[in-house]
PDB file of C-alpha atoms in Angstrom:
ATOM      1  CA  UNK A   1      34.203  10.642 -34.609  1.00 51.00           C
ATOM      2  CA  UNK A   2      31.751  13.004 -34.451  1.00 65.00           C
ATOM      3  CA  UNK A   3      28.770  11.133 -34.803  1.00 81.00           C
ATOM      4  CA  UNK A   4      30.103   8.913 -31.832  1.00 84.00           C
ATOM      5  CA  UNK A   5      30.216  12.235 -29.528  1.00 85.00           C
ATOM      6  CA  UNK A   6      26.652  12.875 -30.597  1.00 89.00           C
ATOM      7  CA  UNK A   7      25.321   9.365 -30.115  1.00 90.00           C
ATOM      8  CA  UNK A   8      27.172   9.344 -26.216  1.00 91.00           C
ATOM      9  CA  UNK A   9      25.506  12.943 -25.837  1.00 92.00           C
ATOM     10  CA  UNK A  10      21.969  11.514 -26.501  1.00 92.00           C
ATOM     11  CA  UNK A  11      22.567   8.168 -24.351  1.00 93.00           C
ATOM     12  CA  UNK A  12      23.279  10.899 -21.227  1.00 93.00           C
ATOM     13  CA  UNK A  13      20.657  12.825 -22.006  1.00 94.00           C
ATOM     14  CA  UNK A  14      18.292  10.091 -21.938  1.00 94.00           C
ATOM     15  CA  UNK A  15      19.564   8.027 -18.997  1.00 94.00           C
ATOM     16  CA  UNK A  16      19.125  11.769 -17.214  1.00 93.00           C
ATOM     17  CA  UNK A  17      15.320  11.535 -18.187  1.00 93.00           C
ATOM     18  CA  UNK A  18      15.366   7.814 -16.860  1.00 92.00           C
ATOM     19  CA  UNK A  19      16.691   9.007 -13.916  1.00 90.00           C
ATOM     20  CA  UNK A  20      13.980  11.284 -13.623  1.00 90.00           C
ATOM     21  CA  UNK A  21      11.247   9.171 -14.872  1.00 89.00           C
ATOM     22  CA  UNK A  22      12.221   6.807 -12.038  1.00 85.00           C
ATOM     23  CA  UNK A  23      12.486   9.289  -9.525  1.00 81.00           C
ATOM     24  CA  UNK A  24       8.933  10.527 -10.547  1.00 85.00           C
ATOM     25  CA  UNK A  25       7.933   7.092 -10.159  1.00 82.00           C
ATOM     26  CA  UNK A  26       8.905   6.480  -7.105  1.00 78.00           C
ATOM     27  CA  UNK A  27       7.189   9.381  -5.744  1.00 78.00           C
ATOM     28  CA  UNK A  28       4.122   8.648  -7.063  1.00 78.00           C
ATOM     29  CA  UNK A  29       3.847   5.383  -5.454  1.00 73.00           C
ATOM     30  CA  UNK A  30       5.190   6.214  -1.925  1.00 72.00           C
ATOM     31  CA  UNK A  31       2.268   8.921  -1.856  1.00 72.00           C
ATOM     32  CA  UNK A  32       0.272   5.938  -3.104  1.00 70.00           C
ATOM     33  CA  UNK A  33       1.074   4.243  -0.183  1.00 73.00           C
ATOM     34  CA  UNK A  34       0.303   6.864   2.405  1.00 74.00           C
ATOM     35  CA  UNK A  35      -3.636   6.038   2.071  1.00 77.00           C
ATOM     36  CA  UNK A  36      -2.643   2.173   2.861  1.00 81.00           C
ATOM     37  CA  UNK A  37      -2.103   0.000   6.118  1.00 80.00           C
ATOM     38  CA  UNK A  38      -1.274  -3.413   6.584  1.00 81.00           C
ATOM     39  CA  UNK A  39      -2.339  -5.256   9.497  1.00 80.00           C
ATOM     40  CA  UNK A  40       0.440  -8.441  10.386  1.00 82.00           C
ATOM     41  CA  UNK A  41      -0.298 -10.982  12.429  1.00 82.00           C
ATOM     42  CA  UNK A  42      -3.850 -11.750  12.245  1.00 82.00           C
ATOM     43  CA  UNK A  43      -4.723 -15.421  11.509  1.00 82.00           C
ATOM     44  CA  UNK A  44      -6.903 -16.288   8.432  1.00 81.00           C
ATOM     45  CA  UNK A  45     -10.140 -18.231   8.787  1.00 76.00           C
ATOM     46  CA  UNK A  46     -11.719 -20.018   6.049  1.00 77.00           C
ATOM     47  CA  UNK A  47     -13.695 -18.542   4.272  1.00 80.00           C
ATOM     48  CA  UNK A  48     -12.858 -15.609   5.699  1.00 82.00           C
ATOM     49  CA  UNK A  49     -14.495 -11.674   5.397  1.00 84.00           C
ATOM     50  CA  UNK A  50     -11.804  -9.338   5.145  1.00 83.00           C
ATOM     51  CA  UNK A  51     -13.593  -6.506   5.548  1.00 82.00           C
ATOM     52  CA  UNK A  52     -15.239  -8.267   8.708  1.00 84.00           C
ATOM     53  CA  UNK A  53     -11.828  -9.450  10.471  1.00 84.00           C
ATOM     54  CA  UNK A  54     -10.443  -6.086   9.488  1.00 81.00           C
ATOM     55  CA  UNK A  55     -13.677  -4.616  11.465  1.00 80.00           C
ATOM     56  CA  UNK A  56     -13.062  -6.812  14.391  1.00 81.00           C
ATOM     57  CA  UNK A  57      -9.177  -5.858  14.668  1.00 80.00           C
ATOM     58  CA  UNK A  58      -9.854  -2.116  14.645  1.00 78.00           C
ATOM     59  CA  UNK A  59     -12.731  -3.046  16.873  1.00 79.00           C
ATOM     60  CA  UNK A  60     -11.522  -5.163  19.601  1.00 78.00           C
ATOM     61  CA  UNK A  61      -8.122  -5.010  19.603  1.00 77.00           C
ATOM     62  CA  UNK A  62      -7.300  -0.949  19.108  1.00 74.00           C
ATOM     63  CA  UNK A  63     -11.016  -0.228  20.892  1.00 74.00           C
ATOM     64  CA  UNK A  64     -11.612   1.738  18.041  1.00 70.00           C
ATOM     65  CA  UNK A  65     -15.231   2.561  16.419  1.00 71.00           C
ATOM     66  CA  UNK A  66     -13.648   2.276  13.034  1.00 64.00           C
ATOM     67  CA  UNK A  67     -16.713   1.046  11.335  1.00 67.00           C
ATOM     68  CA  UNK A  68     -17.219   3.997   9.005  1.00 70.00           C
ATOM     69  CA  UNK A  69     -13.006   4.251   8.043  1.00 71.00           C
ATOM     70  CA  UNK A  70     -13.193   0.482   7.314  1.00 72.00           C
ATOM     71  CA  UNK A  71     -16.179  -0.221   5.273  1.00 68.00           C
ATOM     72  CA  UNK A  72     -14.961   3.372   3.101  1.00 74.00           C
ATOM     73  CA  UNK A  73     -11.931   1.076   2.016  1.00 76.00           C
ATOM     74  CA  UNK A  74     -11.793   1.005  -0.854  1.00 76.00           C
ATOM     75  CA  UNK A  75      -9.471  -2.367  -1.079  1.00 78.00           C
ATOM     76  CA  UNK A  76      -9.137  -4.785   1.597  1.00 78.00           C
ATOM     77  CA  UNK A  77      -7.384  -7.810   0.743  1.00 81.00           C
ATOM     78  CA  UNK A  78      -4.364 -10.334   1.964  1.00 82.00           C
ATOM     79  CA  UNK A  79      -2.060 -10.017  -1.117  1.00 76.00           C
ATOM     80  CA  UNK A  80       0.402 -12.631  -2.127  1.00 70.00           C
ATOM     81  CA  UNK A  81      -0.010 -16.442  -2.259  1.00 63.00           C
ATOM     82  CA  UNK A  82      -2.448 -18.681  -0.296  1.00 61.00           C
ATOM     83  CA  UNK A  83      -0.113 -18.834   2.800  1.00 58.00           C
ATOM     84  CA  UNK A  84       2.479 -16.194   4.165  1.00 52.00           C
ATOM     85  CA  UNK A  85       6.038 -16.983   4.128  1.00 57.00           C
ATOM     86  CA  UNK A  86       7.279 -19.212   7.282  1.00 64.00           C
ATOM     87  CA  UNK A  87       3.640 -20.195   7.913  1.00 69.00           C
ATOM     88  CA  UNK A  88       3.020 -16.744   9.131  1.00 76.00           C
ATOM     89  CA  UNK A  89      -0.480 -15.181   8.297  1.00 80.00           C
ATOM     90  CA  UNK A  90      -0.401 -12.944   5.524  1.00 83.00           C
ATOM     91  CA  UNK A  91      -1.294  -9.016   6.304  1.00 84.00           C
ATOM     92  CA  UNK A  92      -4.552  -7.689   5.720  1.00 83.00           C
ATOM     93  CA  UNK A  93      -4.168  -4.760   3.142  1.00 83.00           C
ATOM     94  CA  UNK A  94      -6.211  -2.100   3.613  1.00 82.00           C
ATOM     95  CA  UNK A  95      -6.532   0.987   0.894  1.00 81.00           C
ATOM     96  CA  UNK A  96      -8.309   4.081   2.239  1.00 77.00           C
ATOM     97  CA  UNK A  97      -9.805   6.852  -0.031  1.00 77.00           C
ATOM     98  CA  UNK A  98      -8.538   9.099   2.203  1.00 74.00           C
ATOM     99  CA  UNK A  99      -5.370   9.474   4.183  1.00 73.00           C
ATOM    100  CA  UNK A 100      -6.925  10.987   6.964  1.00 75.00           C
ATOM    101  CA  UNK A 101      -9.550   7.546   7.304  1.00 73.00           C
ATOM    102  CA  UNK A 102      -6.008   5.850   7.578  1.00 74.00           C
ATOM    103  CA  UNK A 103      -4.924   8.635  10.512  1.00 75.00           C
ATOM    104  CA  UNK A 104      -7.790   8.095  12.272  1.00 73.00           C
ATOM    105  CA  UNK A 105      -7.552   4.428  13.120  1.00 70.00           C
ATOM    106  CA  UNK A 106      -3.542   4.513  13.744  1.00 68.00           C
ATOM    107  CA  UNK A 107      -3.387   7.810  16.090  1.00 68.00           C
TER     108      UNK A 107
END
Protein backbone atom coordinates (compact mmCIF):
# COMPACT_ATOMS: atom_id res chain seq x y z
CA UNK A 1 0.00 0.00 0.00
CA UNK A 2 2.65 2.09 0.46
CA UNK A 3 4.36 1.96 -2.63
CA UNK A 4 0.91 2.86 -4.30
CA UNK A 5 0.84 6.26 -2.10
CA UNK A 6 4.34 6.92 -3.37
CA UNK A 7 3.74 6.13 -7.02
CA UNK A 8 0.23 8.64 -6.85
CA UNK A 9 2.65 11.22 -5.00
CA UNK A 10 5.11 11.23 -7.99
CA UNK A 11 2.22 11.20 -10.79
CA UNK A 12 1.04 14.77 -8.90
CA UNK A 13 4.16 15.95 -8.68
CA UNK A 14 4.85 15.54 -12.20
CA UNK A 15 1.52 16.52 -13.78
CA UNK A 16 2.31 19.88 -11.44
CA UNK A 17 5.60 20.30 -13.56
CA UNK A 18 3.43 19.61 -16.78
CA UNK A 19 1.30 22.10 -15.73
CA UNK A 20 4.04 24.35 -15.52
CA UNK A 21 5.95 23.29 -18.46
CA UNK A 22 2.79 24.14 -20.42
CA UNK A 23 2.18 27.25 -18.85
CA UNK A 24 5.86 28.24 -19.64
CA UNK A 25 5.09 27.28 -23.03
CA UNK A 26 2.48 29.14 -23.64
CA UNK A 27 4.13 32.20 -22.60
CA UNK A 28 6.87 31.85 -24.62
CA UNK A 29 4.96 31.71 -27.73
CA UNK A 30 2.36 34.50 -27.08
CA UNK A 31 5.54 36.85 -26.59
CA UNK A 32 6.57 35.12 -29.82
CA UNK A 33 3.75 36.42 -31.36
CA UNK A 34 3.92 40.02 -30.28
CA UNK A 35 6.74 40.72 -33.08
CA UNK A 36 4.09 39.20 -35.77
CA UNK A 37 1.10 40.64 -37.91
CA UNK A 38 -1.08 39.12 -40.27
CA UNK A 39 -2.56 40.99 -42.97
CA UNK A 40 -6.34 39.25 -44.14
CA UNK A 41 -7.86 39.97 -47.02
CA UNK A 42 -5.39 40.69 -49.60
CA UNK A 43 -5.74 38.67 -52.85
CA UNK A 44 -2.77 36.52 -54.09
CA UNK A 45 -1.28 37.02 -57.54
CA UNK A 46 0.71 34.50 -59.25
CA UNK A 47 3.71 34.44 -58.80
CA UNK A 48 3.43 36.69 -56.31
CA UNK A 49 6.32 38.86 -54.04
CA UNK A 50 5.33 38.82 -50.60
CA UNK A 51 7.53 41.10 -49.45
CA UNK A 52 6.39 43.41 -52.47
CA UNK A 53 2.42 43.10 -51.88
CA UNK A 54 3.20 43.40 -48.20
CA UNK A 55 5.11 46.82 -49.29
CA UNK A 56 2.23 47.95 -51.34
CA UNK A 57 -0.46 47.27 -48.45
CA UNK A 58 1.48 49.25 -45.85
CA UNK A 59 2.08 51.62 -48.70
CA UNK A 60 -1.11 52.42 -50.30
CA UNK A 61 -3.60 51.31 -48.26
CA UNK A 62 -2.40 52.53 -44.46
CA UNK A 63 -0.31 55.61 -46.38
CA UNK A 64 2.43 54.43 -44.52
CA UNK A 65 6.33 54.75 -45.55
CA UNK A 66 6.87 51.32 -44.14
CA UNK A 67 9.62 50.43 -46.47
CA UNK A 68 12.39 50.10 -43.90
CA UNK A 69 9.85 47.98 -41.11
CA UNK A 70 8.94 45.68 -44.05
CA UNK A 71 12.02 44.73 -45.84
CA UNK A 72 13.65 44.23 -41.82
CA UNK A 73 11.09 41.22 -41.70
CA UNK A 74 12.52 38.81 -41.05
CA UNK A 75 9.61 36.24 -42.37
CA UNK A 76 6.99 37.16 -44.70
CA UNK A 77 4.99 34.43 -45.93
CA UNK A 78 1.10 33.19 -46.50
CA UNK A 79 1.16 30.04 -44.27
CA UNK A 80 -1.13 27.14 -44.74
CA UNK A 81 -2.21 25.38 -47.97
CA UNK A 82 -2.30 26.77 -51.56
CA UNK A 83 -5.78 28.40 -51.05
CA UNK A 84 -7.45 29.85 -47.79
CA UNK A 85 -10.40 28.21 -46.40
CA UNK A 86 -13.89 29.29 -48.17
CA UNK A 87 -11.88 30.60 -51.14
CA UNK A 88 -10.76 33.43 -49.01
CA UNK A 89 -7.09 34.70 -49.56
CA UNK A 90 -4.79 33.48 -47.12
CA UNK A 91 -3.05 36.27 -44.67
CA UNK A 92 0.22 37.55 -45.33
CA UNK A 93 2.44 36.70 -42.21
CA UNK A 94 4.73 39.04 -41.35
CA UNK A 95 7.62 38.40 -38.48
CA UNK A 96 9.40 41.56 -37.31
CA UNK A 97 12.81 41.54 -35.45
CA UNK A 98 11.51 43.97 -33.44
CA UNK A 99 8.21 44.66 -31.79
CA UNK A 100 8.44 48.16 -32.08
CA UNK A 101 8.91 47.73 -36.37
CA UNK A 102 5.46 45.93 -35.78
CA UNK A 103 4.13 49.24 -33.60
CA UNK A 104 5.11 51.41 -36.03
CA UNK A 105 3.08 50.29 -39.01
CA UNK A 106 -0.23 49.45 -36.81
CA UNK A 107 -0.36 52.85 -34.62
Amino acid sequence: MGSMGSLTKRMNTVEEAMKKMNYTYLDLEAKNFRSNLLVHGISKMDDEDVVETTHLFVSETLALDGTEEVHSATRLERPGGRQGTLGKPRPILTTFPYERQRERIID
